[in-house]
Amino acid sequence: VARCLPSIEMLRLVSSGTEATMTALRLARAFTGRSLIVKCEGCYHGHSDSFLVKAGSGGATFGVPDSAGVPRELSALTVNVPYNDPAALERVLAECGGNVAAMIVEPVAGNMGVVPPAPGYLERLRELTRRHGALLIFDEVITGFRLGRGGAQERYGITPDLTCLGKIIGGGLPVGAVGGRREIMEMLSPLGPVYQAGTLSGNPLAVAAGLYMLDRLDKQPPYDYLESLAARLEAGLRSSLKDAGVEGCVNRVGSLMTLFFTAGPVTDFSSAQRADRGLFGRFFQAMLERGVFLAPSQFEAAFVSAAMSEADIDLALEAGQGALKEAAGL
């Protein structure tokens, strides 16, 4: 993993992506001696208390709990900003930057549907966090090894302080990891005072599967093939929307993709929420009846797999033409 992602000088294996982000948070607070965490509205970083927080409409707001059982006192330590809005982060840091431990972000948002970073957005996050002494944490649970061998950080040329990875490093088995700068990672026990442990952290079965998967990526990199399949699917979906006269847009980065039933553009959580969820639900059912199983939410990303063929993509597009018309009542 460290060979593929040069920003990772040391690595700690855990049991899931949620454990990875939770550990990264604890490390950031310990390393900086600060309490506040900044996240983006609509970005999901697992189900630990500090992340189950949603923002109000518009600009940066201090979070309120988004789940029962999360104390307001804890959620008040999480500040939300809109994705693709670096000015919002700048305002937060200007107001309370001395108490911000870290900004955590999906470099390509995948939990409000796929939303690419605007040109210069990630660069600005790196600049602002560095200027104010806060850490930049990339949650690459979705993008790591999927957008390329070096993840989104390689694709966009950004070096985060910490990186979180999930089950993809175990070939789909339950595993996660947090890694980053040596001086930060050395704060983890037993070298340092930040405690983390788990009986199944880095369990041998998941690690063996992950090592095999990483070796395959070295010997048979799938990324050009994935790009061609995903581009074929994207072009077909756009054509089907146009032919059916259905309002929609397609966001894609590499093999990640979302069809939003809104005119778009979809650039953040607010614009994603304008999508017609009812229409998506009908489209999902119509596709399922035609033998194509999509993620059952407008806000979940679709992933193209190297196990797929062009024939699979064409089959899905053929089903999509009829499903679109049926869902829209045409």
PDB file of N, CA, C and O in Angstrom, residues 12-57:
ATOM      1  N   ARG A  12      -1.299   1.684   9.526  1.00  0.00           N
ATOM      2  CA  ARG A  12      -1.919   0.850  10.564  1.00  0.00           C
ATOM      3  C   ARG A  12      -3.155   0.199   9.963  1.00  0.00           C
ATOM      4  O   ARG A  12      -4.061   0.892   9.475  1.00  0.00           O
ATOM      5  N   LEU A  13      -3.183  -1.124   9.982  1.00  0.00           N
ATOM      6  CA  LEU A  13      -4.344  -1.854   9.502  1.00  0.00           C
ATOM      7  C   LEU A  13      -5.395  -1.933  10.596  1.00  0.00           C
ATOM      8  O   LEU A  13      -5.084  -2.162  11.772  1.00  0.00           O
ATOM      9  N   VAL A  14      -6.654  -1.765  10.182  1.00  0.00           N
ATOM     10  CA  VAL A  14      -7.792  -1.858  11.094  1.00  0.00           C
ATOM     11  C   VAL A  14      -8.814  -2.799  10.447  1.00  0.00           C
ATOM     12  O   VAL A  14      -8.486  -3.555   9.542  1.00  0.00           O
ATOM     13  N   SER A  15     -10.060  -2.759  10.919  1.00  0.00           N
ATOM     14  CA  SER A  15     -11.041  -3.730  10.439  1.00  0.00           C
ATOM     15  C   SER A  15     -12.016  -3.182   9.414  1.00  0.00           C
ATOM     16  O   SER A  15     -12.730  -3.956   8.783  1.00  0.00           O
ATOM     17  N   SER A  16     -12.080  -1.860   9.257  1.00  0.00           N
ATOM     18  CA  SER A  16     -13.065  -1.270   8.345  1.00  0.00           C
ATOM     19  C   SER A  16     -12.688   0.165   8.025  1.00  0.00           C
ATOM     20  O   SER A  16     -11.842   0.767   8.698  1.00  0.00           O
ATOM     21  N   GLY A  17     -13.368   0.721   7.024  1.00  0.00           N
ATOM     22  CA  GLY A  17     -13.171   2.122   6.699  1.00  0.00           C
ATOM     23  C   GLY A  17     -13.596   3.027   7.838  1.00  0.00           C
ATOM     24  O   GLY A  17     -12.961   4.070   8.091  1.00  0.00           O
ATOM     25  N   THR A  18     -14.668   2.657   8.529  1.00  0.00           N
ATOM     26  CA  THR A  18     -15.123   3.456   9.675  1.00  0.00           C
ATOM     27  C   THR A  18     -14.048   3.521  10.746  1.00  0.00           C
ATOM     28  O   THR A  18     -13.775   4.594  11.316  1.00  0.00           O
ATOM     29  N   GLU A  19     -13.402   2.392  11.039  1.00  0.00           N
ATOM     30  CA  GLU A  19     -12.331   2.404  12.034  1.00  0.00           C
ATOM     31  C   GLU A  19     -11.143   3.242  11.557  1.00  0.00           C
ATOM     32  O   GLU A  19     -10.477   3.903  12.357  1.00  0.00           O
ATOM     33  N   ALA A  20     -10.904   3.237  10.252  1.00  0.00           N
ATOM     34  CA  ALA A  20      -9.797   4.027   9.709  1.00  0.00           C
ATOM     35  C   ALA A  20     -10.044   5.515   9.911  1.00  0.00           C
ATOM     36  O   ALA A  20      -9.148   6.250  10.360  1.00  0.00           O
ATOM     37  N   THR A  21     -11.238   5.991   9.569  1.00  0.00           N
ATOM     38  CA  THR A  21     -11.523   7.425   9.721  1.00  0.00           C
ATOM     39  C   THR A  21     -11.577   7.817  11.194  1.00  0.00           C
ATOM     40  O   THR A  21     -11.126   8.905  11.565  1.00  0.00           O
ATOM     41  N   MET A  22     -12.129   6.951  12.028  1.00  0.00           N
ATOM     42  CA  MET A  22     -12.181   7.226  13.465  1.00  0.00           C
ATOM     43  C   MET A  22     -10.771   7.363  14.038  1.00  0.00           C
ATOM     44  O   MET A  22     -10.488   8.274  14.832  1.00  0.00           O
ATOM     45  N   THR A  23      -9.873   6.486  13.611  1.00  0.00           N
ATOM     46  CA  THR A  23      -8.491   6.543  14.095  1.00  0.00           C
ATOM     47  C   THR A  23      -7.774   7.778  13.565  1.00  0.00           C
ATOM     48  O   THR A  23      -7.001   8.422  14.282  1.00  0.00           O
ATOM     49  N   ALA A  24      -8.036   8.128  12.303  1.00  0.00           N
ATOM     50  CA  ALA A  24      -7.422   9.324  11.727  1.00  0.00           C
ATOM     51  C   ALA A  24      -7.838  10.573  12.504  1.00  0.00           C
ATOM     52  O   ALA A  24      -7.022  11.481  12.739  1.00  0.00           O
ATOM     53  N   LEU A  25      -9.097  10.605  12.898  1.00  0.00           N
ATOM     54  CA  LEU A  25      -9.610  11.738  13.674  1.00  0.00           C
ATOM     55  C   LEU A  25      -8.880  11.857  15.007  1.00  0.00           C
ATOM     56  O   LEU A  25      -8.440  12.943  15.415  1.00  0.00           O
ATOM     57  N   ARG A  26      -8.743  10.731  15.681  1.00  0.00           N
ATOM     58  CA  ARG A  26      -8.075  10.736  16.988  1.00  0.00           C
ATOM     59  C   ARG A  26      -6.618  11.148  16.839  1.00  0.00           C
ATOM     60  O   ARG A  26      -6.078  11.914  17.654  1.00  0.00           O
ATOM     61  N   LEU A  27      -5.974  10.660  15.794  1.00  0.00           N
ATOM     62  CA  LEU A  27      -4.580  11.042  15.540  1.00  0.00           C
ATOM     63  C   LEU A  27      -4.448  12.539  15.285  1.00  0.00           C
ATOM     64  O   LEU A  27      -3.527  13.188  15.799  1.00  0.00           O
ATOM     65  N   ALA A  28      -5.359  13.087  14.467  1.00  0.00           N
ATOM     66  CA  ALA A  28      -5.292  14.511  14.128  1.00  0.00           C
ATOM     67  C   ALA A  28      -5.439  15.370  15.371  1.00  0.00           C
ATOM     68  O   ALA A  28      -4.722  16.370  15.547  1.00  0.00           O
ATOM     69  N   ARG A  29      -6.364  14.995  16.228  1.00  0.00           N
ATOM     70  CA  ARG A  29      -6.575  15.771  17.457  1.00  0.00           C
ATOM     71  C   ARG A  29      -5.373  15.679  18.379  1.00  0.00           C
ATOM     72  O   ARG A  29      -4.945  16.668  18.996  1.00  0.00           O
ATOM     73  N   ALA A  30      -4.801  14.498  18.487  1.00  0.00           N
ATOM     74  CA  ALA A  30      -3.637  14.334  19.355  1.00  0.00           C
ATOM     75  C   ALA A  30      -2.426  15.074  18.800  1.00  0.00           C
ATOM     76  O   ALA A  30      -1.686  15.722  19.550  1.00  0.00           O
ATOM     77  N   PHE A  31      -2.217  14.994  17.507  1.00  0.00           N
ATOM     78  CA  PHE A  31      -1.038  15.602  16.899  1.00  0.00           C
ATOM     79  C   PHE A  31      -1.085  17.119  16.964  1.00  0.00           C
ATOM     80  O   PHE A  31      -0.062  17.770  17.208  1.00  0.00           O
ATOM     81  N   THR A  32      -2.270  17.693  16.742  1.00  0.00           N
ATOM     82  CA  THR A  32      -2.390  19.158  16.718  1.00  0.00           C
ATOM     83  C   THR A  32      -2.736  19.756  18.070  1.00  0.00           C
ATOM     84  O   THR A  32      -2.555  20.959  18.271  1.00  0.00           O
ATOM     85  N   GLY A  33      -3.279  18.956  18.971  1.00  0.00           N
ATOM     86  CA  GLY A  33      -3.757  19.482  20.248  1.00  0.00           C
ATOM     87  C   GLY A  33      -5.018  20.308  20.097  1.00  0.00           C
ATOM     88  O   GLY A  33      -5.335  21.131  20.966  1.00  0.00           O
ATOM     89  N   ARG A  34      -5.756  20.099  19.014  1.00  0.00           N
ATOM     90  CA  ARG A  34      -6.966  20.860  18.727  1.00  0.00           C
ATOM     91  C   ARG A  34      -8.184  19.938  18.710  1.00  0.00           C
ATOM     92  O   ARG A  34      -8.041  18.710  18.634  1.00  0.00           O
ATOM     93  N   SER A  35      -9.377  20.534  18.722  1.00  0.00           N
ATOM     94  CA  SER A  35     -10.593  19.737  18.896  1.00  0.00           C
ATOM     95  C   SER A  35     -11.504  19.684  17.681  1.00  0.00           C
ATOM     96  O   SER A  35     -12.197  18.687  17.461  1.00  0.00           O
ATOM     97  N   LEU A  36     -11.590  20.767  16.892  1.00  0.00           N
ATOM     98  CA  LEU A  36     -12.587  20.844  15.828  1.00  0.00           C
ATOM     99  C   LEU A  36     -12.180  20.042  14.596  1.00  0.00           C
ATOM    100  O   LEU A  36     -11.009  19.971  14.241  1.00  0.00           O
ATOM    101  N   ILE A  37     -13.181  19.462  13.959  1.00  0.00           N
ATOM    102  CA  ILE A  37     -13.006  18.754  12.696  1.00  0.00           C
ATOM    103  C   ILE A  37     -13.908  19.410  11.656  1.00  0.00           C
ATOM    104  O   ILE A  37     -15.067  19.732  11.944  1.00  0.00           O
ATOM    105  N   VAL A  38     -13.402  19.593  10.451  1.00  0.00           N
ATOM    106  CA  VAL A  38     -14.206  20.133   9.356  1.00  0.00           C
ATOM    107  C   VAL A  38     -14.461  19.008   8.354  1.00  0.00           C
ATOM    108  O   VAL A  38     -13.530  18.281   7.980  1.00  0.00           O
ATOM    109  N   LYS A  39     -15.716  18.856   7.952  1.00  0.00           N
ATOM    110  CA  LYS A  39     -16.085  17.894   6.925  1.00  0.00           C
ATOM    111  C   LYS A  39     -17.025  18.570   5.945  1.00  0.00           C
ATOM    112  O   LYS A  39     -17.511  19.671   6.196  1.00  0.00           O
ATOM    113  N   CYS A  40     -17.288  17.900   4.827  1.00  0.00           N
ATOM    114  CA  CYS A  40     -18.179  18.464   3.822  1.00  0.00           C
ATOM    115  C   CYS A  40     -19.579  17.883   3.939  1.00  0.00           C
ATOM    116  O   CYS A  40     -19.746  16.671   4.145  1.00  0.00           O
ATOM    117  N   GLU A  41     -20.556  18.745   3.770  1.00  0.00           N
ATOM    118  CA  GLU A  41     -21.945  18.316   3.754  1.00  0.00           C
ATOM    119  C   GLU A  41     -22.139  17.284   2.638  1.00  0.00           C
ATOM    120  O   GLU A  41     -21.750  17.504   1.489  1.00  0.00           O
ATOM    121  N   GLY A  42     -22.716  16.155   2.997  1.00  0.00           N
ATOM    122  CA  GLY A  42     -22.980  15.119   2.018  1.00  0.00           C
ATOM    123  C   GLY A  42     -21.879  14.089   1.884  1.00  0.00           C
ATOM    124  O   GLY A  42     -22.067  13.064   1.241  1.00  0.00           O
ATOM    125  N   CYS A  43     -20.712  14.345   2.483  1.00  0.00           N
ATOM    126  CA  CYS A  43     -19.642  13.348   2.479  1.00  0.00           C
ATOM    127  C   CYS A  43     -19.806  12.428   3.690  1.00  0.00           C
ATOM    128  O   CYS A  43     -20.017  12.904   4.808  1.00  0.00           O
ATOM    129  N   TYR A  44     -19.716  11.139   3.453  1.00  0.00           N
ATOM    130  CA  TYR A  44     -19.891  10.140   4.510  1.00  0.00           C
ATOM    131  C   TYR A  44     -18.538   9.541   4.848  1.00  0.00           C
ATOM    132  O   TYR A  44     -17.800   9.116   3.958  1.00  0.00           O
ATOM    133  N   HIS A  45     -18.229   9.495   6.135  1.00  0.00           N
ATOM    134  CA  HIS A  45     -16.931   8.988   6.577  1.00  0.00           C
ATOM    135  C   HIS A  45     -17.085   7.886   7.619  1.00  0.00           C
ATOM    136  O   HIS A  45     -16.253   7.754   8.520  1.00  0.00           O
ATOM    137  N   GLY A  46     -18.145   7.114   7.495  1.00  0.00           N
ATOM    138  CA  GLY A  46     -18.375   6.058   8.469  1.00  0.00           C
ATOM    139  C   GLY A  46     -19.334   6.512   9.547  1.00  0.00           C
ATOM    140  O   GLY A  46     -19.781   7.660   9.590  1.00  0.00           O
ATOM    141  N   HIS A  47     -19.658   5.583  10.457  1.00  0.00           N
ATOM    142  CA  HIS A  47     -20.744   5.854  11.400  1.00  0.00           C
ATOM    143  C   HIS A  47     -20.270   6.181  12.814  1.00  0.00           C
ATOM    144  O   HIS A  47     -21.027   6.034  13.771  1.00  0.00           O
ATOM    145  N   SER A  48     -19.027   6.622  12.974  1.00  0.00           N
ATOM    146  CA  SER A  48     -18.615   7.076  14.302  1.00  0.00           C
ATOM    147  C   SER A  48     -19.281   8.415  14.611  1.00  0.00           C
ATOM    148  O   SER A  48     -19.679   9.160  13.710  1.00  0.00           O
ATOM    149  N   ASP A  49     -19.413   8.717  15.878  1.00  0.00           N
ATOM    150  CA  ASP A  49     -20.233   9.848  16.331  1.00  0.00           C
ATOM    151  C   ASP A  49     -19.875  11.168  15.658  1.00  0.00           C
ATOM    152  O   ASP A  49     -20.757  11.935  15.266  1.00  0.00           O
ATOM    153  N   SER A  50     -18.593  11.442  15.533  1.00  0.00           N
ATOM    154  CA  SER A  50     -18.170  12.752  15.033  1.00  0.00           C
ATOM    155  C   SER A  50     -18.565  12.987  13.585  1.00  0.00           C
ATOM    156  O   SER A  50     -18.603  14.131  13.125  1.00  0.00           O
ATOM    157  N   PHE A  51     -18.844  11.916  12.833  1.00  0.00           N
ATOM    158  CA  PHE A  51     -19.151  12.072  11.413  1.00  0.00           C
ATOM    159  C   PHE A  51     -20.639  12.056  11.110  1.00  0.00           C
ATOM    160  O   PHE A  51     -21.048  12.406  10.004  1.00  0.00           O
ATOM    161  N   LEU A  52     -21.467  11.640  12.069  1.00  0.00           N
ATOM    162  CA  LEU A  52     -22.909  11.581  11.819  1.00  0.00           C
ATOM    163  C   LEU A  52     -23.536  12.938  12.113  1.00  0.00           C
ATOM    164  O   LEU A  52     -24.341  13.101  13.026  1.00  0.00           O
ATOM    165  N   VAL A  53     -23.115  13.894  11.325  1.00  0.00           N
ATOM    166  CA  VAL A  53     -23.501  15.282  11.514  1.00  0.00           C
ATOM    167  C   VAL A  53     -23.842  15.877  10.157  1.00  0.00           C
ATOM    168  O   VAL A  53     -23.124  15.658   9.185  1.00  0.00           O
ATOM    169  N   LYS A  54     -24.931  16.611  10.077  1.00  0.00           N
ATOM    170  CA  LYS A  54     -25.281  17.242   8.809  1.00  0.00           C
ATOM    171  C   LYS A  54     -25.254  18.760   8.963  1.00  0.00           C
ATOM    172  O   LYS A  54     -25.434  19.287  10.050  1.00  0.00           O
ATOM    173  N   ALA A  55     -25.076  19.472   7.852  1.00  0.00           N
ATOM    174  CA  ALA A  55     -25.010  20.932   7.875  1.00  0.00           C
ATOM    175  C   ALA A  55     -26.364  21.533   7.559  1.00  0.00           C
ATOM    176  O   ALA A  55     -27.217  20.891   6.951  1.00  0.00           O
ATOM    177  N   GLY A  56     -26.557  22.786   7.951  1.00  0.00           N
ATOM    178  CA  GLY A  56     -27.723  23.526   7.499  1.00  0.00           C
ATOM    179  C   GLY A  56     -27.529  23.954   6.059  1.00  0.00           C
ATOM    180  O   GLY A  56     -26.481  23.727   5.459  1.00  0.00           O
ATOM    181  N   SER A  57     -28.543  24.572   5.485  1.00  0.00           N
ATOM    182  CA  SER A  57     -28.439  24.991   4.090  1.00  0.00           C
ATOM    183  C   SER A  57     -27.427  26.125   3.958  1.00  0.00           C
ATOM    184  O   SER A  57     -27.206  26.897   4.881  1.00  0.00           O
TER     185      SER A  57
END
